[in-house]
PDB file of C-alpha atoms in Angstrom:
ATOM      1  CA  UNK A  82      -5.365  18.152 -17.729  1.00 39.00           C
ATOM      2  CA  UNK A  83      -6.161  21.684 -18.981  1.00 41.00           C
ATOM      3  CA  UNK A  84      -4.570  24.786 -17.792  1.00 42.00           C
ATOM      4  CA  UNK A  85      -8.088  25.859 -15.697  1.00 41.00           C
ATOM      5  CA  UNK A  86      -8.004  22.407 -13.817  1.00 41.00           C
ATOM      6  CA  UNK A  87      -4.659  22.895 -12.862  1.00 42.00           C
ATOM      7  CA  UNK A  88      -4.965  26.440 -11.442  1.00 42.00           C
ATOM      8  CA  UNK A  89      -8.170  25.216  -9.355  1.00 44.00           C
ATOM      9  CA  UNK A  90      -5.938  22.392  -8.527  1.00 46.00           C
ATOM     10  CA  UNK A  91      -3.826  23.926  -5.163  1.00 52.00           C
ATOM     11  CA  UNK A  92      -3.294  27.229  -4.409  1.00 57.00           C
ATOM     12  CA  UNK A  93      -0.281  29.032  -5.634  1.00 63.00           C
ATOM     13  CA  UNK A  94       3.138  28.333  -5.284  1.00 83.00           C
ATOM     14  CA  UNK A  95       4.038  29.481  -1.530  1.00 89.00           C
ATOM     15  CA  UNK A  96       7.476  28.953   0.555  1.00 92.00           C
ATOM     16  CA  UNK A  97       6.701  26.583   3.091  1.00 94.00           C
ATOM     17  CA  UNK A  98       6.107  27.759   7.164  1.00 95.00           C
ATOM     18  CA  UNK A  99       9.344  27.277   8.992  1.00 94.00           C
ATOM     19  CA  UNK A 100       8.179  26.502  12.367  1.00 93.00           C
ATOM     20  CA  UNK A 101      10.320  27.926  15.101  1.00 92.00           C
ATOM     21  CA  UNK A 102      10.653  25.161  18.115  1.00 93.00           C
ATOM     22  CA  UNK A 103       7.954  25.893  21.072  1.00 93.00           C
ATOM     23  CA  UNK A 104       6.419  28.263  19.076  1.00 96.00           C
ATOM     24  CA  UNK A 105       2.221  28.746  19.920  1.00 96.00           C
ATOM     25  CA  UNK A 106       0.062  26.895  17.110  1.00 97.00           C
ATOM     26  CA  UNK A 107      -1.232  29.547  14.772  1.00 97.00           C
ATOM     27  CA  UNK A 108       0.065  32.385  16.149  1.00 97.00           C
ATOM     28  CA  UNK A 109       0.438  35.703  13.978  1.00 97.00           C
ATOM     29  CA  UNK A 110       2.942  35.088  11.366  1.00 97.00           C
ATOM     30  CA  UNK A 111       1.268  31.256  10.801  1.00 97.00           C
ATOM     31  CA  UNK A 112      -2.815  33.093  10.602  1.00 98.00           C
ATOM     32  CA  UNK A 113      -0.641  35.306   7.896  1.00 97.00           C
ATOM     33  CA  UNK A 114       0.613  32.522   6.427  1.00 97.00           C
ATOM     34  CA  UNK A 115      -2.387  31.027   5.603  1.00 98.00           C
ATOM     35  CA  UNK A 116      -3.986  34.087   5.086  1.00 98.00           C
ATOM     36  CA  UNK A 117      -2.015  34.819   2.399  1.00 97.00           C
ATOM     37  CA  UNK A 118      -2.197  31.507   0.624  1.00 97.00           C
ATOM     38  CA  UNK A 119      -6.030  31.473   0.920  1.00 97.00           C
ATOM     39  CA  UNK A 120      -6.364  35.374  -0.370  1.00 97.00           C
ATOM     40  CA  UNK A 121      -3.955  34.658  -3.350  1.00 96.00           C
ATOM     41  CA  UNK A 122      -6.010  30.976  -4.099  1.00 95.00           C
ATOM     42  CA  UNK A 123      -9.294  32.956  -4.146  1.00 96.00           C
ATOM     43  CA  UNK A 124      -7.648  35.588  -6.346  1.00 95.00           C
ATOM     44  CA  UNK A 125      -6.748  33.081  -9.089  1.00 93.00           C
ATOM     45  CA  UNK A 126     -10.082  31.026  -8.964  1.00 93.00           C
ATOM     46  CA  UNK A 127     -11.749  34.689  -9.863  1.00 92.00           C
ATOM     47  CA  UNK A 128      -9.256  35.324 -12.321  1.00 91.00           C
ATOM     48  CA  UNK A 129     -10.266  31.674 -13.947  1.00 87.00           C
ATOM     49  CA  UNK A 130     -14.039  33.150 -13.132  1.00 84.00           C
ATOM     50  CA  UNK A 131     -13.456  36.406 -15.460  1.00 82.00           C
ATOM     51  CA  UNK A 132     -11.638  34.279 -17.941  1.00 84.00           C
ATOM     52  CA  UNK A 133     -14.246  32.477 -18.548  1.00 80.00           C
ATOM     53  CA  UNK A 134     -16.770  34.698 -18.682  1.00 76.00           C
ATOM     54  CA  UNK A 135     -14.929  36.685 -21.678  1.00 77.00           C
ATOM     55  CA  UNK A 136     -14.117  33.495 -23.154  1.00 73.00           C
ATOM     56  CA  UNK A 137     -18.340  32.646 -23.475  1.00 74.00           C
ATOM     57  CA  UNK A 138     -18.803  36.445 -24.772  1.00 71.00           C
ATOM     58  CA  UNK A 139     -16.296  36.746 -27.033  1.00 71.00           C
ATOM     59  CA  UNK A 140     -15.978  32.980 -28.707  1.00 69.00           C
ATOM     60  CA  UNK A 141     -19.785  32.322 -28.741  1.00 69.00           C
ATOM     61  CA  UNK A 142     -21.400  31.868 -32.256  1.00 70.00           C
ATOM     62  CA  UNK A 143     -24.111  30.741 -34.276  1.00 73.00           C
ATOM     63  CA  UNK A 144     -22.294  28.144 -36.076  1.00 75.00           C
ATOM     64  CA  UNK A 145     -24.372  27.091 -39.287  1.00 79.00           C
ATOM     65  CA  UNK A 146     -22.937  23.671 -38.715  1.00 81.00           C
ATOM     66  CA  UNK A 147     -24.702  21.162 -36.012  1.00 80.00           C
ATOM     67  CA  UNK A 148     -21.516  19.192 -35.183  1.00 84.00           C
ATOM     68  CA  UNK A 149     -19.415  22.769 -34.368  1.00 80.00           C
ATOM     69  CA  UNK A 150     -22.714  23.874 -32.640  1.00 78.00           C
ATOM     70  CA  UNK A 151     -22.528  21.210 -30.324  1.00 83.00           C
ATOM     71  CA  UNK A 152     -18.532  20.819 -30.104  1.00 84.00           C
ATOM     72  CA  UNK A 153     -18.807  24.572 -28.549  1.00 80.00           C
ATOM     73  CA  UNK A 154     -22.010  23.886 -26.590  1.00 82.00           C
ATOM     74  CA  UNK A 155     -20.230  20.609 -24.718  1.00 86.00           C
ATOM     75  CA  UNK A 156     -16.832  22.867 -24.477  1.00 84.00           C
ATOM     76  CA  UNK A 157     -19.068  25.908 -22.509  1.00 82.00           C
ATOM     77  CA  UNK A 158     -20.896  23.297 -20.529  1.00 86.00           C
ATOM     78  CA  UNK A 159     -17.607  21.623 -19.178  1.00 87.00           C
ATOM     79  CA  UNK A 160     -16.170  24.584 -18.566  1.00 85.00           C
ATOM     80  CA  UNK A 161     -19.632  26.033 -16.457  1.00 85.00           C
ATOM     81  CA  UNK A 162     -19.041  22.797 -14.669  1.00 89.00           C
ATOM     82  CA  UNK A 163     -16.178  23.655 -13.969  1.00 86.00           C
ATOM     83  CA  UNK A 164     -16.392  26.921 -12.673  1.00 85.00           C
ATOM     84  CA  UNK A 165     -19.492  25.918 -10.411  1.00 89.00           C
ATOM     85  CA  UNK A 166     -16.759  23.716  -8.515  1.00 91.00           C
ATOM     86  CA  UNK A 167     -14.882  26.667  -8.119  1.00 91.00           C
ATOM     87  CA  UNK A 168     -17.047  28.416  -6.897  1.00 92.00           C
ATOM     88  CA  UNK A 169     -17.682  26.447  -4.128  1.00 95.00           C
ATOM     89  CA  UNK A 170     -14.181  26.258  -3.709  1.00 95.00           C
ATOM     90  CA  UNK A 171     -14.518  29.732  -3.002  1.00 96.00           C
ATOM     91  CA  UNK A 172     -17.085  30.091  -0.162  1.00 97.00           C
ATOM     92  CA  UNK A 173     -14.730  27.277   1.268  1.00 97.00           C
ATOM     93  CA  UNK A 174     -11.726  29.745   1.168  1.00 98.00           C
ATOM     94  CA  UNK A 175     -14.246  32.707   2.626  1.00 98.00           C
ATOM     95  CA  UNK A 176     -15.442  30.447   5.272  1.00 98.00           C
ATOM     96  CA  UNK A 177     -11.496  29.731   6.061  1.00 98.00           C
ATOM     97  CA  UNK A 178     -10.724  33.089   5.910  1.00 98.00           C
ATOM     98  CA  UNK A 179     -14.057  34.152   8.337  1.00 98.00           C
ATOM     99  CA  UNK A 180     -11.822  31.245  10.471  1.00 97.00           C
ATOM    100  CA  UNK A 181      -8.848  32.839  10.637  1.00 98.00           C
ATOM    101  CA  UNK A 182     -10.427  36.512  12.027  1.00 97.00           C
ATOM    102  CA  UNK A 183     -12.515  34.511  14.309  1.00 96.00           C
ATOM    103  CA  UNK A 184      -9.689  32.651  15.537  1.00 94.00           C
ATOM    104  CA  UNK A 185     -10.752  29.158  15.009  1.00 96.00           C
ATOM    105  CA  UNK A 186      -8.652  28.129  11.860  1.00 98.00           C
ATOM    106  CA  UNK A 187      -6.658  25.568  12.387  1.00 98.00           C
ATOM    107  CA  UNK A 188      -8.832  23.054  14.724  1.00 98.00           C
ATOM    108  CA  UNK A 189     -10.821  20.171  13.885  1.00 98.00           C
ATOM    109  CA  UNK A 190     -14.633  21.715  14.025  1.00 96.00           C
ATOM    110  CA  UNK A 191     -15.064  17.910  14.869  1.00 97.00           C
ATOM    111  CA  UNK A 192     -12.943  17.025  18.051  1.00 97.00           C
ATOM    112  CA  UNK A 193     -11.137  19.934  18.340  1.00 96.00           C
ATOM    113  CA  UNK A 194      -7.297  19.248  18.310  1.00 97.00           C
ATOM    114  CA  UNK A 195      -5.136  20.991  15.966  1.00 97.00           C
ATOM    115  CA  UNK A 196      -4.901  19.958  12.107  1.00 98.00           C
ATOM    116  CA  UNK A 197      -1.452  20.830  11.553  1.00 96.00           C
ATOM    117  CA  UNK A 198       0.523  23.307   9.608  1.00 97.00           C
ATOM    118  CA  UNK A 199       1.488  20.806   6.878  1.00 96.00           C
ATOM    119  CA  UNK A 200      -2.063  19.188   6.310  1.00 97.00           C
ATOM    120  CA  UNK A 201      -3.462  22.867   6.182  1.00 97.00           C
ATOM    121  CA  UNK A 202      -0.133  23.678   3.525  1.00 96.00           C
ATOM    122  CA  UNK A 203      -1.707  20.864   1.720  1.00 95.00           C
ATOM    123  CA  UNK A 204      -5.283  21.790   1.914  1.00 96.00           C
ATOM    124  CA  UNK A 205      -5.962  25.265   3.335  1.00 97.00           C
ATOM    125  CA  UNK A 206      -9.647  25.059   3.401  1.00 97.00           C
ATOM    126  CA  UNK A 207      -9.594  21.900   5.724  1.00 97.00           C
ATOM    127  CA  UNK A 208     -11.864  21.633   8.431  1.00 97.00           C
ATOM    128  CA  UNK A 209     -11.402  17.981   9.898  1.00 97.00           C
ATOM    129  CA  UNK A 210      -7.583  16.474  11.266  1.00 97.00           C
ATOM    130  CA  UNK A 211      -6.223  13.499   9.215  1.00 96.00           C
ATOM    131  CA  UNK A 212      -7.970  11.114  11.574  1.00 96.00           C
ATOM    132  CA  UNK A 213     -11.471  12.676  11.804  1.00 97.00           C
ATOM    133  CA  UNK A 214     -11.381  13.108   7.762  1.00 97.00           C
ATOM    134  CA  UNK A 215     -10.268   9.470   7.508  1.00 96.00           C
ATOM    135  CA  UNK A 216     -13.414   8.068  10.281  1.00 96.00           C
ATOM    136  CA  UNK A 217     -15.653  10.840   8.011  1.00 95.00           C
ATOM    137  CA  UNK A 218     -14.062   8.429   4.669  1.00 96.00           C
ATOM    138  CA  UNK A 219     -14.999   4.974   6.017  1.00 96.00           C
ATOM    139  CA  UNK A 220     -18.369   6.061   7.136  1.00 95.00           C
ATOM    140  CA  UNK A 221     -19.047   7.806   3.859  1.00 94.00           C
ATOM    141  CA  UNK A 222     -17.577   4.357   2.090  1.00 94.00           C
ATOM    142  CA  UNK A 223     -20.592   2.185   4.185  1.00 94.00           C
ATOM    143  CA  UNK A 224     -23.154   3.985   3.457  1.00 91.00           C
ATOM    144  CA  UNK A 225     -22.574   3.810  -0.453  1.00 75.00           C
TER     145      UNK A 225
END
């Protein structure tokens, strides 16, 4: 796995929430939480972004030689691949992040209960509880 598909990977290193008993699902400090998380996620993913982007500039050549031509050619193509995953990775973050102002991070936009602080921990940008994203699996599995 190279260093670029790791960072895309999960988002950074983060402590995990302590929940407090009887404390209100994503209340302040938990919509910070994930704020946070999401913000520094999409701040790494555009670090990877500019990376890249220098990386093309400065290492493209003309190589003389076919074989290197096309060694470099299939290494910039894998890497624009990539980076197109990433950056729909991103408008995932910004829609979680539009989410979070609007108040509706958190809940399935399917039934409507909450997803849950660790599943969200796990994957910030979810959108669907464990058991609507496993119906959403088995239906996608039927129909090929």
């Amino acid at each position: 796995m190279t260093e670029s598909s790791k960072s895309s990977a999960s988002p950074f290193s983060f402590t995990p929430y302590v929940e407090v008993e009887g404390e209100e699902y994503m209340n302040e400090p938990q919509l910070k939480h994930f704020e946070t998380i999401l913000k520094n996620w999409k701040a790494q993913l555009m670090h990877e972004v500019d990376r890249t982007v220098h990386h093309m500039q400065d290492d493209a050549a003309n190589f003389p030689d076919p074989n290197d031509r096309a060694t470099q050619e299939s290494e910039f193509s894998l890497e624009l691949r990539t980076r197109d995953r990433e950056r729909k990775l991103i408008k995932k973050i910004d829609d979680a992040l539009k989410e979070i102002e609007s108040g509706d991070y958190g809940y399935c936009e399917s039934c409507g209960i909450e997803i849950g602080i660790r599943r969200l921990e796990a994957r910030p940008t979810a959108t669907l509880c464990i058991d609507c994203k496993t119906l959403d699996e088995i239906r996608e599995k039927q129909m090929g």
